[in-house]
Amino acid sequence: MEYKPEAVEKKWQRLWEEKNLFKAEIDSTKKKYYLLEMFPYPSGRIHMGHVRNYTIGDVVARYKRMKGFNVLHPMGWDAFGLPAENAAIGSGVAPKKWTYENIDYMRSQLKRMGFSYDWDREFATCDPDYYKWEQLFFIKMFEKGLVYRDRCFVNWCDSCKTVLANEQVEGGLCWRCGSQVLLKEYDQWFFKITAYAQELLDDIEKLSGNWPERVLSMQRNWIGKSTGTLIKFKLDGMDGEIEVFTTRPDTLYGATFMSLAPEHPLVKTLVKDTKNESNVLNFVEETLKEDRFTRTSEQYEKKGVFTGRYCINPVTGLKMPIYVANFVLYDYGTGAVMAVPAHDQRDFEFAKKYGLPIIVVIEPRGEHLDPLAMEQAYEDEGVLVNSGPFNGLKNKDAMTKITSHLEDMGMGSSTINFRIRDWGISRQRYWGAPIPIVYCDKCGVQPVKEEDLPVLLPEGVEITGKGVSPMEGIDDFVNTKCPRCGGPARRETDTMDTFVESSWYFIRYCSPHENDRPFDPEKTSYWMPVDQYIGGIEHAILHLLYARFFTKVLRDLGYVEISEPFERLLTQGMVIKDGAKMSKSKGNVVDPADMINTYGADATRLFCLFAAPPEKDMDWSDQGIEGSYRFLGRLWRLVDELKDRLKSTEDQADGRPGNLENIKKKTHHTIKKVTEDIDRRFRFNTAIASMMELVNELYKVKDTIQDNHEDLAVIKEAIENLVIMLSPFVPHIADELWYMLGHQGMLLEHPWPEYDATWAEKSIITLAVQVNGKLRATIDIPKDTSEEDATRTALSEQNVKRFVNNNKVTRVIYVPNRVINIIITASK
RNA sequence: GCCCGGGUGGUGGAACUGGUAGACACAAGGGACUUAAAAUCCCUUGGAACUUGUUUCCGUGCGGGUUCGAUUCCCGCCCCGGGCACCA
């Protein structure tokens, strides 16, 4: 009988479904294991990246289940988002219809791959039953002050016609469409992620070792903590003060001017009704026209304009001119920088350009710096000069001393500054979760009442892709009553960033059909946290940081007990073809559907796992999958040829392996190796390689197998364990071969094999023999041979003798079962 | 500039915690089977040299070091990928 993947796979997929094999239920007698892969956006078809991601996950899920864990392995759809709207613009099909049709098709594709999902838990984030709870969280966060509305400069993508979060701007370009991001002033809603910045940073330590170091490093960078000092500078000749953040309070005595960001609100006040007003406001306007990326690139020319106003250095009393400078960022620190030209390169260049004073306050030990002769700022360490009572201190020591001096004066304080900004979540889009807010002329901003949730997304909305929120024109939606006074009011027409939905879906999977509340606490506390999360590295900051934040918020709202959602994280590499990421424009896309049709789901799965370890990029190779397919055929023929003979024998060869001792050893060695490879580091490629070796060994002895009990039992043990161990990788063919071998049932319900240590370990080992560190021979000797015996055997080797000759053996290094190194010195 | 990750045959990749570098697979070559081809099965395959061997030398980005022994540890570089960055 020939191996026909399609027939085999469809048969078992049907049987698994009939049996509801993948259903997960709480079972307090078993250890739980929650395995999750990042859910897909229903873009239309499954691509190779999905196949790889979900195959890796499926192997782990099936393996853990066979190991006796109660496994939760759910799947659903990250279903809100821009492509649905773009499709609507292109073809006129409603986003809802487009999305659900894609889901239906992609679900069938995932089922065709044989993934072991508990489909009863499936949901799409665009289901009102789902986003209803997100709206509830929004309201709860609003009540707690974790949501606020602010008018501010935001990243605007003119192509997507929407606001983007900082995390969604990559190198000045929109993360989705790649067009230039502009700054635009806009009212929008924010989640106060900065309130959790310290905890998000601290908890990174807890994840260390279980998350890839580069993801943690990226998150640390993104949070961007720096410690420094806040210093107040009084304005000269008018009320008010400027506050700055600096990490270099030791240079305060050298601060000679002040730089403000163009967006700084004080700028307008300072120049109001002065002769500088039009000049300064022109400069501000010009600067803000520049896109953010150009403005903040290092090559960009540093420019500024004098406001005509001064502030006072709190320790020297110096009148410092206040400038507006294009390189000062409004959203870092306080948006104002005290300029110390002698010790900061940017300030130095600025001072030279505009003829501002330079005061040296730090000198390297034993050296004198002349401000007039300096060609660049001195940014290194040294000793304080020109700094009043602090002269002679090392600058490091001066930092805390000057800060506490400022604290005594009431002019400053030590502080911590974060780079991370609050998460702007308003999107001027239709296909997203409506923000549950109502604007009333009398009562102001009001959250929708809980009992009125969900705020349903209206249907039949015309999507043009132009202008602002498509829902603004839907009177039925916009016009509503104020939840407080009952008077006429208007709804918020923006929707939430789709990253909000993916920030909590993993908790909803624990009780997906809960109607009266977002989660069933009993189920949540049983299943959470996710034991193993698997997904692409591209979400290292965005999704993974938001999800961590949201989990902490939900904890503080009393919904969950955990602080971190994902115990362990595996970031799988990309699928590459011909040296480049698969993309339509490069024309190197391999459609998984074609692979399944030609080679079957099992061969496709096998190749994804075999070609590279999961965290590395994987090169797709048409010959490679051919090879995986060949291996399955080879396995099939082996079982098919021997099955009838094997059925006729009892299971165990009562410990006496007859002529096939090597096979018995190899079998147990393979069980050990495969188990460890999966457990230790998800090394599926080497696990598969060792099973291929066992198959190769079996082919070598195949024609010598005797029809006696010893031989057949050894072969039976080898083949049956092989099939069992292959089942997480290639579940369909494994179940079919198991059936061909005369068994009932499905291997997912079969326990994972245990190895017998006496067989797994070799009794005769190959010892490397070195002379002066160079390999000269190998000898096969019993395991744990004494040094004396090993030395004697080694020295009797021909080639060893040749090198030892009549030189004196001065030393012998013996590492049992590995190497023996004979050290000789030349005799004269 | 700072922080992560990586560099091994023609290719994808192995090598536990310092102990035989190149498992397994692809590609290539050879053989068996066949009228033939495909499929299948078997063998060879890091480079060089010669005395063709149970041989020698070289070889894991480069240069040093530690060690009986280094792909693995240390120091100094080079290159590739990624993150952060006029961040005060």
PDB file of C-alpha atoms in Angstrom, chain A residues 277-416:
ATOM      1  CA  GLU A 277       7.086  87.429  18.594  1.00  0.00           C
ATOM      2  CA  SER A 278       6.691  87.042  14.847  1.00  0.00           C
ATOM      3  CA  ASN A 279      10.254  85.891  14.364  1.00  0.00           C
ATOM      4  CA  VAL A 280       9.969  83.187  17.022  1.00  0.00           C
ATOM      5  CA  LEU A 281       6.521  81.984  15.981  1.00  0.00           C
ATOM      6  CA  ASN A 282       7.702  81.715  12.391  1.00  0.00           C
ATOM      7  CA  PHE A 283      10.587  79.576  13.513  1.00  0.00           C
ATOM      8  CA  VAL A 284       8.258  77.343  15.529  1.00  0.00           C
ATOM      9  CA  GLU A 285       5.927  76.940  12.589  1.00  0.00           C
ATOM     10  CA  GLU A 286       8.765  76.154  10.176  1.00  0.00           C
ATOM     11  CA  THR A 287      10.225  73.570  12.518  1.00  0.00           C
ATOM     12  CA  LEU A 288       6.932  71.814  13.161  1.00  0.00           C
ATOM     13  CA  LYS A 289       6.406  71.450   9.438  1.00  0.00           C
ATOM     14  CA  GLU A 290       9.442  69.228   9.261  1.00  0.00           C
ATOM     15  CA  ASP A 291       8.609  65.618   9.817  1.00  0.00           C
ATOM     16  CA  ARG A 292       9.694  64.134  13.070  1.00  0.00           C
ATOM     17  CA  PHE A 293      12.270  61.810  11.640  1.00  0.00           C
ATOM     18  CA  THR A 294      14.223  64.445   9.695  1.00  0.00           C
ATOM     19  CA  ARG A 295      14.063  66.733  12.656  1.00  0.00           C
ATOM     20  CA  THR A 296      15.582  64.259  15.035  1.00  0.00           C
ATOM     21  CA  SER A 297      18.224  62.816  12.764  1.00  0.00           C
ATOM     22  CA  GLU A 298      21.760  63.478  13.891  1.00  0.00           C
ATOM     23  CA  GLN A 299      22.876  65.162  10.674  1.00  0.00           C
ATOM     24  CA  TYR A 300      20.117  67.712  10.952  1.00  0.00           C
ATOM     25  CA  GLU A 301      21.398  71.252  11.342  1.00  0.00           C
ATOM     26  CA  LYS A 302      20.975  72.590  14.865  1.00  0.00           C
ATOM     27  CA  LYS A 303      19.127  75.850  14.683  1.00  0.00           C
ATOM     28  CA  GLY A 304      17.494  78.149  17.181  1.00  0.00           C
ATOM     29  CA  VAL A 305      16.081  81.574  17.762  1.00  0.00           C
ATOM     30  CA  PHE A 306      16.429  83.928  20.741  1.00  0.00           C
ATOM     31  CA  THR A 307      13.150  84.722  22.510  1.00  0.00           C
ATOM     32  CA  GLY A 308      14.464  87.981  23.978  1.00  0.00           C
ATOM     33  CA  ARG A 309      13.833  86.633  27.463  1.00  0.00           C
ATOM     34  CA  TYR A 310      16.156  85.381  30.193  1.00  0.00           C
ATOM     35  CA  CYS A 311      16.026  83.014  33.120  1.00  0.00           C
ATOM     36  CA  ILE A 312      18.230  82.802  36.193  1.00  0.00           C
ATOM     37  CA  ASN A 313      20.702  80.033  36.957  1.00  0.00           C
ATOM     38  CA  PRO A 314      19.694  79.050  40.518  1.00  0.00           C
ATOM     39  CA  VAL A 315      23.270  78.514  41.729  1.00  0.00           C
ATOM     40  CA  THR A 316      25.264  81.163  39.855  1.00  0.00           C
ATOM     41  CA  GLY A 317      22.585  83.809  39.411  1.00  0.00           C
ATOM     42  CA  LEU A 318      23.685  84.140  35.781  1.00  0.00           C
ATOM     43  CA  LYS A 319      21.136  85.621  33.382  1.00  0.00           C
ATOM     44  CA  MET A 320      20.685  82.890  30.803  1.00  0.00           C
ATOM     45  CA  PRO A 321      19.165  83.793  27.409  1.00  0.00           C
ATOM     46  CA  ILE A 322      16.222  81.581  26.466  1.00  0.00           C
ATOM     47  CA  TYR A 323      16.289  80.083  22.969  1.00  0.00           C
ATOM     48  CA  VAL A 324      13.880  77.962  21.034  1.00  0.00           C
ATOM     49  CA  ALA A 325      15.904  75.147  19.469  1.00  0.00           C
ATOM     50  CA  ASN A 326      14.845  72.688  16.799  1.00  0.00           C
ATOM     51  CA  PHE A 327      16.675  69.747  18.352  1.00  0.00           C
ATOM     52  CA  VAL A 328      14.905  69.880  21.693  1.00  0.00           C
ATOM     53  CA  LEU A 329      12.168  67.259  21.933  1.00  0.00           C
ATOM     54  CA  TYR A 330       8.961  68.256  23.608  1.00  0.00           C
ATOM     55  CA  ASP A 331       8.016  64.764  24.665  1.00  0.00           C
ATOM     56  CA  TYR A 332      11.219  63.850  26.421  1.00  0.00           C
ATOM     57  CA  GLY A 333      11.903  65.177  29.919  1.00  0.00           C
ATOM     58  CA  THR A 334      10.227  68.553  30.345  1.00  0.00           C
ATOM     59  CA  GLY A 335      10.756  69.802  26.809  1.00  0.00           C
ATOM     60  CA  ALA A 336      13.386  72.232  28.034  1.00  0.00           C
ATOM     61  CA  VAL A 337      17.133  71.756  28.293  1.00  0.00           C
ATOM     62  CA  MET A 338      19.687  73.674  30.324  1.00  0.00           C
ATOM     63  CA  ALA A 339      22.545  74.231  27.920  1.00  0.00           C
ATOM     64  CA  VAL A 340      26.098  73.570  29.100  1.00  0.00           C
ATOM     65  CA  PRO A 341      28.212  74.223  26.015  1.00  0.00           C
ATOM     66  CA  ALA A 342      31.530  73.276  27.619  1.00  0.00           C
ATOM     67  CA  HIS A 343      30.310  69.759  28.349  1.00  0.00           C
ATOM     68  CA  ASP A 344      27.684  68.884  25.788  1.00  0.00           C
ATOM     69  CA  GLN A 345      28.514  68.657  22.121  1.00  0.00           C
ATOM     70  CA  ARG A 346      25.132  69.857  20.861  1.00  0.00           C
ATOM     71  CA  ASP A 347      25.158  72.860  23.194  1.00  0.00           C
ATOM     72  CA  PHE A 348      28.757  73.539  22.206  1.00  0.00           C
ATOM     73  CA  GLU A 349      27.901  73.724  18.529  1.00  0.00           C
ATOM     74  CA  PHE A 350      24.867  75.845  19.297  1.00  0.00           C
ATOM     75  CA  ALA A 351      26.911  78.257  21.447  1.00  0.00           C
ATOM     76  CA  LYS A 352      29.592  78.628  18.762  1.00  0.00           C
ATOM     77  CA  LYS A 353      26.975  79.317  16.135  1.00  0.00           C
ATOM     78  CA  TYR A 354      25.164  82.008  18.108  1.00  0.00           C
ATOM     79  CA  GLY A 355      28.129  83.434  20.031  1.00  0.00           C
ATOM     80  CA  LEU A 356      27.001  82.320  23.483  1.00  0.00           C
ATOM     81  CA  PRO A 357      29.306  82.104  26.518  1.00  0.00           C
ATOM     82  CA  ILE A 358      31.144  78.874  27.363  1.00  0.00           C
ATOM     83  CA  ILE A 359      32.101  78.175  30.972  1.00  0.00           C
ATOM     84  CA  VAL A 360      34.274  75.169  31.804  1.00  0.00           C
ATOM     85  CA  VAL A 361      33.220  73.466  35.037  1.00  0.00           C
ATOM     86  CA  ILE A 362      34.837  70.040  34.675  1.00  0.00           C
ATOM     87  CA  GLU A 363      38.477  69.423  33.889  1.00  0.00           C
ATOM     88  CA  PRO A 364      40.281  66.140  33.463  1.00  0.00           C
ATOM     89  CA  ARG A 365      42.643  65.607  36.394  1.00  0.00           C
ATOM     90  CA  GLY A 366      45.837  67.634  36.021  1.00  0.00           C
ATOM     91  CA  GLU A 367      44.721  69.407  32.882  1.00  0.00           C
ATOM     92  CA  HIS A 368      43.361  72.850  32.201  1.00  0.00           C
ATOM     93  CA  LEU A 369      40.665  73.541  29.642  1.00  0.00           C
ATOM     94  CA  ASP A 370      40.507  76.892  27.902  1.00  0.00           C
ATOM     95  CA  PRO A 371      36.968  77.596  26.664  1.00  0.00           C
ATOM     96  CA  LEU A 372      38.290  79.761  23.844  1.00  0.00           C
ATOM     97  CA  ALA A 373      40.642  77.080  22.597  1.00  0.00           C
ATOM     98  CA  MET A 374      38.203  74.175  22.864  1.00  0.00           C
ATOM     99  CA  GLU A 375      37.195  72.583  19.592  1.00  0.00           C
ATOM    100  CA  GLN A 376      34.604  70.330  21.080  1.00  0.00           C
ATOM    101  CA  ALA A 377      32.774  69.788  24.331  1.00  0.00           C
ATOM    102  CA  TYR A 378      34.497  67.848  27.102  1.00  0.00           C
ATOM    103  CA  GLU A 379      31.977  65.149  27.983  1.00  0.00           C
ATOM    104  CA  ASP A 380      34.177  62.824  30.031  1.00  0.00           C
ATOM    105  CA  GLU A 381      34.743  62.581  33.739  1.00  0.00           C
ATOM    106  CA  GLY A 382      36.869  64.964  35.780  1.00  0.00           C
ATOM    107  CA  VAL A 383      37.066  67.375  38.648  1.00  0.00           C
ATOM    108  CA  LEU A 384      34.836  70.396  39.219  1.00  0.00           C
ATOM    109  CA  VAL A 385      36.108  73.951  38.715  1.00  0.00           C
ATOM    110  CA  ASN A 386      34.256  77.278  38.629  1.00  0.00           C
ATOM    111  CA  SER A 387      31.582  75.633  40.735  1.00  0.00           C
ATOM    112  CA  GLY A 388      31.696  77.533  43.998  1.00  0.00           C
ATOM    113  CA  PRO A 389      31.618  75.252  47.007  1.00  0.00           C
ATOM    114  CA  PHE A 390      31.809  72.145  44.824  1.00  0.00           C
ATOM    115  CA  ASN A 391      35.225  72.852  43.315  1.00  0.00           C
ATOM    116  CA  GLY A 392      37.623  69.957  43.585  1.00  0.00           C
ATOM    117  CA  LEU A 393      34.932  67.276  43.766  1.00  0.00           C
ATOM    118  CA  LYS A 394      34.905  64.422  41.311  1.00  0.00           C
ATOM    119  CA  ASN A 395      32.037  65.124  38.973  1.00  0.00           C
ATOM    120  CA  LYS A 396      30.337  61.826  39.850  1.00  0.00           C
ATOM    121  CA  ASP A 397      30.267  62.822  43.510  1.00  0.00           C
ATOM    122  CA  ALA A 398      29.125  66.321  42.626  1.00  0.00           C
ATOM    123  CA  MET A 399      25.941  64.993  41.005  1.00  0.00           C
ATOM    124  CA  THR A 400      24.290  63.992  44.261  1.00  0.00           C
ATOM    125  CA  LYS A 401      25.802  66.914  46.206  1.00  0.00           C
ATOM    126  CA  ILE A 402      24.514  69.549  43.798  1.00  0.00           C
ATOM    127  CA  THR A 403      21.121  67.831  43.635  1.00  0.00           C
ATOM    128  CA  SER A 404      20.735  67.869  47.404  1.00  0.00           C
ATOM    129  CA  HIS A 405      21.898  71.470  47.458  1.00  0.00           C
ATOM    130  CA  LEU A 406      19.087  72.288  45.022  1.00  0.00           C
ATOM    131  CA  GLU A 407      16.638  70.328  47.156  1.00  0.00           C
ATOM    132  CA  ASP A 408      17.663  72.439  50.160  1.00  0.00           C
ATOM    133  CA  MET A 409      17.049  75.572  48.119  1.00  0.00           C
ATOM    134  CA  GLY A 410      13.691  74.263  46.926  1.00  0.00           C
ATOM    135  CA  MET A 411      14.907  74.612  43.358  1.00  0.00           C
ATOM    136  CA  GLY A 412      15.223  71.022  42.325  1.00  0.00           C
ATOM    137  CA  SER A 413      14.858  67.364  43.119  1.00  0.00           C
ATOM    138  CA  SER A 414      16.277  64.082  41.993  1.00  0.00           C
ATOM    139  CA  THR A 415      13.938  62.286  39.632  1.00  0.00           C
ATOM    140  CA  ILE A 416      13.493  59.433  37.260  1.00  0.00           C
TER     141      ILE A 416
END
